[in-house]
JSON list of C-alpha atoms and ligand atoms in Angstrom, two decimals:
[
{"chain": "A", "resi": 7, "resn": "MET", "atom": "CA", "xyz": [50.68, -128.64, 33.11]},
{"chain": "A", "resi": 8, "resn": "ALA", "atom": "CA", "xyz": [53.84, -130.70, 33.51]},
{"chain": "A", "resi": 9, "resn": "CYS", "atom": "CA", "xyz": [53.40, -133.76, 35.72]},
{"chain": "A", "resi": 10, "resn": "MET", "atom": "CA", "xyz": [57.01, -134.79, 35.89]},
{"chain": "A", "resi": 11, "resn": "GLU", "atom": "CA", "xyz": [60.35, -133.05, 36.11]},
{"chain": "A", "resi": 12, "resn": "TRP", "atom": "CA", "xyz": [63.84, -134.19, 35.36]},
{"chain": "A", "resi": 13, "resn": "THR", "atom": "CA", "xyz": [65.70, -134.83, 38.62]},
{"chain": "A", "resi": 14, "resn": "GLN", "atom": "CA", "xyz": [69.32, -135.40, 39.48]},
{"chain": "A", "resi": 15, "resn": "GLU", "atom": "CA", "xyz": [68.69, -138.99, 40.46]},
{"chain": "A", "resi": 16, "resn": "LEU", "atom": "CA", "xyz": [67.78, -139.72, 36.83]},
{"chain": "A", "resi": 17, "resn": "GLU", "atom": "CA", "xyz": [71.19, -138.57, 35.64]},
{"chain": "A", "resi": 18, "resn": "THR", "atom": "CA", "xyz": [73.89, -140.96, 34.52]},
{"chain": "A", "resi": 19, "resn": "GLY", "atom": "CA", "xyz": [76.46, -138.17, 34.23]},
{"chain": "A", "resi": 20, "resn": "ILE", "atom": "CA", "xyz": [77.00, -139.15, 30.58]},
{"chain": "A", "resi": 21, "resn": "GLN", "atom": "CA", "xyz": [75.85, -136.02, 28.75]},
{"chain": "A", "resi": 22, "resn": "ALA", "atom": "CA", "xyz": [74.69, -137.57, 25.50]},
{"chain": "A", "resi": 23, "resn": "ILE", "atom": "CA", "xyz": [72.71, -140.24, 27.36]},
{"chain": "A", "resi": 24, "resn": "ASP", "atom": "CA", "xyz": [71.16, -137.78, 29.80]},
{"chain": "A", "resi": 25, "resn": "SER", "atom": "CA", "xyz": [69.93, -135.51, 27.03]},
{"chain": "A", "resi": 26, "resn": "GLN", "atom": "CA", "xyz": [68.30, -138.51, 25.33]},
{"chain": "A", "resi": 27, "resn": "HIS", "atom": "CA", "xyz": [66.77, -139.71, 28.60]},
{"chain": "A", "resi": 28, "resn": "ARG", "atom": "CA", "xyz": [65.26, -136.26, 29.16]},
{"chain": "A", "resi": 29, "resn": "GLN", "atom": "CA", "xyz": [63.15, -136.92, 26.09]},
{"chain": "A", "resi": 30, "resn": "ILE", "atom": "CA", "xyz": [61.27, -139.64, 27.99]},
{"chain": "A", "resi": 31, "resn": "VAL", "atom": "CA", "xyz": [60.27, -137.08, 30.64]},
{"chain": "A", "resi": 32, "resn": "ASN", "atom": "CA", "xyz": [59.13, -134.79, 27.79]},
{"chain": "A", "resi": 33, "resn": "TYR", "atom": "CA", "xyz": [57.03, -137.60, 26.31]},
{"chain": "A", "resi": 34, "resn": "ILE", "atom": "CA", "xyz": [55.47, -138.34, 29.71]},
{"chain": "A", "resi": 35, "resn": "ASN", "atom": "CA", "xyz": [54.45, -134.70, 30.06]},
{"chain": "A", "resi": 36, "resn": "GLU", "atom": "CA", "xyz": [53.24, -134.44, 26.46]},
{"chain": "A", "resi": 37, "resn": "LEU", "atom": "CA", "xyz": [51.17, -137.58, 26.91]},
{"chain": "A", "resi": 38, "resn": "ASP", "atom": "CA", "xyz": [49.77, -136.41, 30.22]},
{"chain": "A", "resi": 39, "resn": "ASP", "atom": "CA", "xyz": [48.70, -133.11, 28.61]},
{"chain": "A", "resi": 40, "resn": "ALA", "atom": "CA", "xyz": [47.14, -134.96, 25.67]},
{"chain": "A", "resi": 41, "resn": "ILE", "atom": "CA", "xyz": [45.16, -137.19, 28.05]},
{"chain": "A", "resi": 42, "resn": "GLN", "atom": "CA", "xyz": [43.94, -134.21, 30.11]},
{"chain": "A", "resi": 43, "resn": "THR", "atom": "CA", "xyz": [42.80, -132.33, 27.02]},
{"chain": "A", "resi": 44, "resn": "GLY", "atom": "CA", "xyz": [41.45, -135.34, 25.11]},
{"chain": "A", "resi": 45, "resn": "ASN", "atom": "CA", "xyz": [43.91, -134.71, 22.28]},
{"chain": "A", "resi": 46, "resn": "THR", "atom": "CA", "xyz": [43.93, -138.02, 20.41]},
{"chain": "A", "resi": 47, "resn": "ASP", "atom": "CA", "xyz": [46.36, -136.73, 17.76]},
{"chain": "A", "resi": 48, "resn": "GLY", "atom": "CA", "xyz": [48.72, -135.79, 20.58]},
{"chain": "A", "resi": 49, "resn": "ILE", "atom": "CA", "xyz": [48.49, -139.31, 21.99]},
{"chain": "A", "resi": 50, "resn": "LYS", "atom": "CA", "xyz": [49.32, -140.84, 18.59]},
{"chain": "A", "resi": 51, "resn": "HIS", "atom": "CA", "xyz": [52.18, -138.39, 18.22]},
{"chain": "A", "resi": 52, "resn": "VAL", "atom": "CA", "xyz": [53.68, -139.62, 21.49]},
{"chain": "A", "resi": 53, "resn": "ILE", "atom": "CA", "xyz": [53.29, -143.29, 20.55]},
{"chain": "A", "resi": 54, "resn": "GLU", "atom": "CA", "xyz": [55.11, -142.75, 17.23]},
{"chain": "A", "resi": 55, "resn": "GLY", "atom": "CA", "xyz": [57.71, -140.59, 18.95]},
{"chain": "A", "resi": 56, "resn": "VAL", "atom": "CA", "xyz": [58.42, -143.20, 21.62]},
{"chain": "A", "resi": 57, "resn": "LEU", "atom": "CA", "xyz": [58.78, -145.92, 18.99]},
{"chain": "A", "resi": 58, "resn": "ASN", "atom": "CA", "xyz": [61.31, -143.89, 17.03]},
{"chain": "A", "resi": 59, "resn": "TYR", "atom": "CA", "xyz": [63.02, -142.83, 20.22]},
{"chain": "A", "resi": 60, "resn": "THR", "atom": "CA", "xyz": [63.51, -146.38, 21.40]},
{"chain": "A", "resi": 61, "resn": "VAL", "atom": "CA", "xyz": [65.21, -147.34, 18.13]},
{"chain": "A", "resi": 62, "resn": "THR", "atom": "CA", "xyz": [67.63, -144.41, 18.12]},
{"chain": "A", "resi": 63, "resn": "HIS", "atom": "CA", "xyz": [68.35, -144.26, 21.84]},
{"chain": "A", "resi": 64, "resn": "PHE", "atom": "CA", "xyz": [68.75, -147.99, 22.30]},
{"chain": "A", "resi": 65, "resn": "GLU", "atom": "CA", "xyz": [71.09, -148.28, 19.29]},
{"chain": "A", "resi": 66, "resn": "PHE", "atom": "CA", "xyz": [73.17, -145.39, 20.58]},
{"chain": "A", "resi": 67, "resn": "GLU", "atom": "CA", "xyz": [73.37, -146.79, 24.10]},
{"chain": "A", "resi": 68, "resn": "GLU", "atom": "CA", "xyz": [74.11, -150.35, 22.97]},
{"chain": "A", "resi": 69, "resn": "GLU", "atom": "CA", "xyz": [76.92, -149.14, 20.73]},
{"chain": "A", "resi": 70, "resn": "LEU", "atom": "CA", "xyz": [78.52, -147.30, 23.64]},
{"chain": "A", "resi": 71, "resn": "MET", "atom": "CA", "xyz": [78.18, -150.37, 25.88]},
{"chain": "A", "resi": 72, "resn": "GLN", "atom": "CA", "xyz": [79.71, -152.54, 23.18]},
{"chain": "A", "resi": 73, "resn": "LYS", "atom": "CA", "xyz": [82.65, -150.19, 22.61]},
{"chain": "A", "resi": 74, "resn": "ALA", "atom": "CA", "xyz": [83.18, -150.04, 26.37]},
{"chain": "A", "resi": 75, "resn": "GLY", "atom": "CA", "xyz": [83.19, -153.83, 26.64]},
{"chain": "A", "resi": 76, "resn": "PHE", "atom": "CA", "xyz": [80.32, -153.75, 29.14]},
{"chain": "A", "resi": 77, "resn": "SER", "atom": "CA", "xyz": [79.84, -157.32, 30.36]},
{"chain": "A", "resi": 78, "resn": "ALA", "atom": "CA", "xyz": [76.04, -157.27, 30.74]},
{"chain": "A", "resi": 79, "resn": "LEU", "atom": "CA", "xyz": [75.36, -155.93, 27.23]},
{"chain": "A", "resi": 80, "resn": "LYS", "atom": "CA", "xyz": [73.31, -158.95, 26.14]},
{"chain": "A", "resi": 81, "resn": "ALA", "atom": "CA", "xyz": [70.93, -158.81, 29.10]},
{"chain": "A", "resi": 82, "resn": "HIS", "atom": "CA", "xyz": [70.56, -155.04, 28.65]},
{"chain": "A", "resi": 83, "resn": "GLN", "atom": "CA", "xyz": [69.73, -155.49, 24.96]},
{"chain": "A", "resi": 84, "resn": "GLN", "atom": "CA", "xyz": [67.04, -158.00, 25.88]},
{"chain": "A", "resi": 85, "resn": "THR", "atom": "CA", "xyz": [65.44, -155.46, 28.24]},
{"chain": "A", "resi": 86, "resn": "HIS", "atom": "CA", "xyz": [65.43, -152.93, 25.39]},
{"chain": "A", "resi": 87, "resn": "GLU", "atom": "CA", "xyz": [63.89, -155.41, 22.97]},
{"chain": "A", "resi": 88, "resn": "PHE", "atom": "CA", "xyz": [61.18, -156.33, 25.46]},
{"chain": "A", "resi": 89, "resn": "PHE", "atom": "CA", "xyz": [60.25, -152.68, 25.96]},
{"chain": "A", "resi": 90, "resn": "MET", "atom": "CA", "xyz": [60.21, -151.99, 22.20]},
{"chain": "A", "resi": 91, "resn": "ARG", "atom": "CA", "xyz": [57.91, -154.95, 21.66]},
{"chain": "A", "resi": 92, "resn": "LYS", "atom": "CA", "xyz": [55.54, -153.69, 24.35]},
{"chain": "A", "resi": 93, "resn": "VAL", "atom": "CA", "xyz": [55.39, -150.22, 22.75]},
{"chain": "A", "resi": 94, "resn": "ALA", "atom": "CA", "xyz": [54.82, -151.77, 19.31]},
{"chain": "A", "resi": 95, "resn": "VAL", "atom": "CA", "xyz": [51.94, -153.86, 20.70]},
{"chain": "A", "resi": 96, "resn": "LEU", "atom": "CA", "xyz": [50.38, -150.71, 22.16]},
{"chain": "A", "resi": 97, "resn": "ARG", "atom": "CA", "xyz": [50.70, -148.94, 18.82]},
{"chain": "A", "resi": 98, "resn": "GLY", "atom": "CA", "xyz": [48.88, -151.85, 17.16]},
{"chain": "A", "resi": 99, "resn": "ARG", "atom": "CA", "xyz": [46.10, -151.65, 19.72]},
{"chain": "A", "resi": 100, "resn": "SER", "atom": "CA", "xyz": [45.91, -147.86, 19.28]},
{"chain": "A", "resi": 101, "resn": "ASN", "atom": "CA", "xyz": [45.70, -148.23, 15.49]},
{"chain": "A", "resi": 102, "resn": "ALA", "atom": "CA", "xyz": [42.85, -150.69, 16.02]},
{"chain": "A", "resi": 103, "resn": "GLY", "atom": "CA", "xyz": [40.95, -147.94, 17.86]},
{"chain": "A", "resi": 104, "resn": "GLU", "atom": "CA", "xyz": [41.73, -148.69, 21.49]},
{"chain": "A", "resi": 105, "resn": "ASP", "atom": "CA", "xyz": [42.59, -145.91, 23.93]},
{"chain": "A", "resi": 106, "resn": "VAL", "atom": "CA", "xyz": [45.99, -147.04, 25.22]},
{"chain": "A", "resi": 107, "resn": "SER", "atom": "CA", "xyz": [47.05, -143.65, 26.61]},
{"chain": "A", "resi": 108, "resn": "SER", "atom": "CA", "xyz": [46.89, -144.57, 30.32]},
{"chain": "A", "resi": 109, "resn": "LEU", "atom": "CA", "xyz": [48.71, -147.84, 29.70]},
{"chain": "A", "resi": 110, "resn": "LEU", "atom": "CA", "xyz": [51.44, -146.04, 27.78]},
{"chain": "A", "resi": 111, "resn": "LEU", "atom": "CA", "xyz": [51.76, -143.39, 30.49]},
{"chain": "A", "resi": 112, "resn": "SER", "atom": "CA", "xyz": [52.26, -145.95, 33.24]},
{"chain": "A", "resi": 113, "resn": "MET", "atom": "CA", "xyz": [54.65, -147.92, 31.01]},
{"chain": "A", "resi": 114, "resn": "LEU", "atom": "CA", "xyz": [56.82, -144.82, 30.44]},
{"chain": "A", "resi": 115, "resn": "LYS", "atom": "CA", "xyz": [56.81, -143.91, 34.13]},
{"chain": "A", "resi": 116, "resn": "GLY", "atom": "CA", "xyz": [57.76, -147.47, 35.00]},
{"chain": "A", "resi": 117, "resn": "TRP", "atom": "CA", "xyz": [60.57, -147.34, 32.44]},
{"chain": "A", "resi": 118, "resn": "LEU", "atom": "CA", "xyz": [62.04, -144.26, 34.15]},
{"chain": "A", "resi": 119, "resn": "VAL", "atom": "CA", "xyz": [61.99, -145.89, 37.56]},
{"chain": "A", "resi": 120, "resn": "ASN", "atom": "CA", "xyz": [62.98, -149.42, 36.62]},
{"chain": "A", "resi": 121, "resn": "HIS", "atom": "CA", "xyz": [65.32, -148.93, 33.69]},
{"chain": "A", "resi": 122, "resn": "ILE", "atom": "CA", "xyz": [66.79, -145.42, 33.67]},
{"chain": "A", "resi": 123, "resn": "LYS", "atom": "CA", "xyz": [67.16, -145.40, 37.44]},
{"chain": "A", "resi": 124, "resn": "GLY", "atom": "CA", "xyz": [67.97, -149.10, 37.45]},
{"chain": "A", "resi": 125, "resn": "GLU", "atom": "CA", "xyz": [69.71, -151.07, 34.69]},
{"chain": "A", "resi": 126, "resn": "ASP", "atom": "CA", "xyz": [71.11, -147.97, 32.96]},
{"chain": "A", "resi": 127, "resn": "ARG", "atom": "CA", "xyz": [73.15, -147.19, 36.07]},
{"chain": "A", "resi": 128, "resn": "ASP", "atom": "CA", "xyz": [75.06, -150.45, 35.70]},
{"chain": "A", "resi": 129, "resn": "TYR", "atom": "CA", "xyz": [77.00, -149.35, 32.60]},
{"chain": "A", "resi": 130, "resn": "ILE", "atom": "CA", "xyz": [77.92, -145.85, 33.82]},
{"chain": "A", "resi": 131, "resn": "GLU", "atom": "CA", "xyz": [81.37, -146.70, 35.08]},
{"chain": "A", "resi": 132, "resn": "SER", "atom": "CA", "xyz": [82.35, -148.66, 31.95]},
{"chain": "A", "resi": 133, "resn": "VAL", "atom": "CA", "xyz": [80.90, -146.20, 29.44]},
{"chain": "A", "resi": 134, "resn": "LYS", "atom": "CA", "xyz": [82.34, -143.11, 31.12]},
{"chain": "A", "resi": 135, "resn": "LYS", "atom": "CA", "xyz": [85.81, -144.49, 30.43]},
{"chain": "A", "resi": 136, "resn": "ILE", "atom": "CA", "xyz": [85.23, -144.09, 26.70]},
{"chain": "A", "resi": 137, "resn": "THR", "atom": "CA", "xyz": [83.06, -140.95, 26.59]},
{"chain": "A", "resi": 138, "resn": "GLY", "atom": "CA", "xyz": [85.31, -138.76, 28.69]},
{"chain": "A", "resi": 139, "resn": "ASP", "atom": "CA", "xyz": [82.47, -137.73, 31.01]},
{"chain": "A", "resi": 140, "resn": "SER", "atom": "CA", "xyz": [83.70, -137.32, 34.57]},
{"chain": "B", "resi": 223, "resn": "FEO", "atom": "FE1", "xyz": [68.71, -145.63, 28.36]},
{"chain": "B", "resi": 223, "resn": "FEO", "atom": "FE2", "xyz": [69.00, -148.73, 28.47]},
{"chain": "B", "resi": 223, "resn": "FEO", "atom": "O1", "xyz": [68.03, -147.27, 28.02]}
]
């Protein structure tokens, strides 16, 4: 059963970004299902997925911010790097046999609230000028 739904307040209005951000909601729901059903393979699948996701999404977003001349790019990149490091640490702990599923779930939920609803909003105006989103 899905625990989280995509809502309008998560939207940036930049289509490519929004469709990538939706994937985080999908991962939250996939992870929640895996926890409920004790599916350890499912949990590992989400950890690997989130790691790959962070690389591709962050690169995409940073390139847009750079092209748009967004002034706070450096600080935003640091937030991305910090999150990636935290996910990588969790993967290491998971590979060592620890159950990190609850930690990962709260980290992903926190990322939605603090980053997607927070820092990601700061670049919307600049980036929209180059993507053509209205
Ligand atoms: Fe959409 Fe800055 O991550």
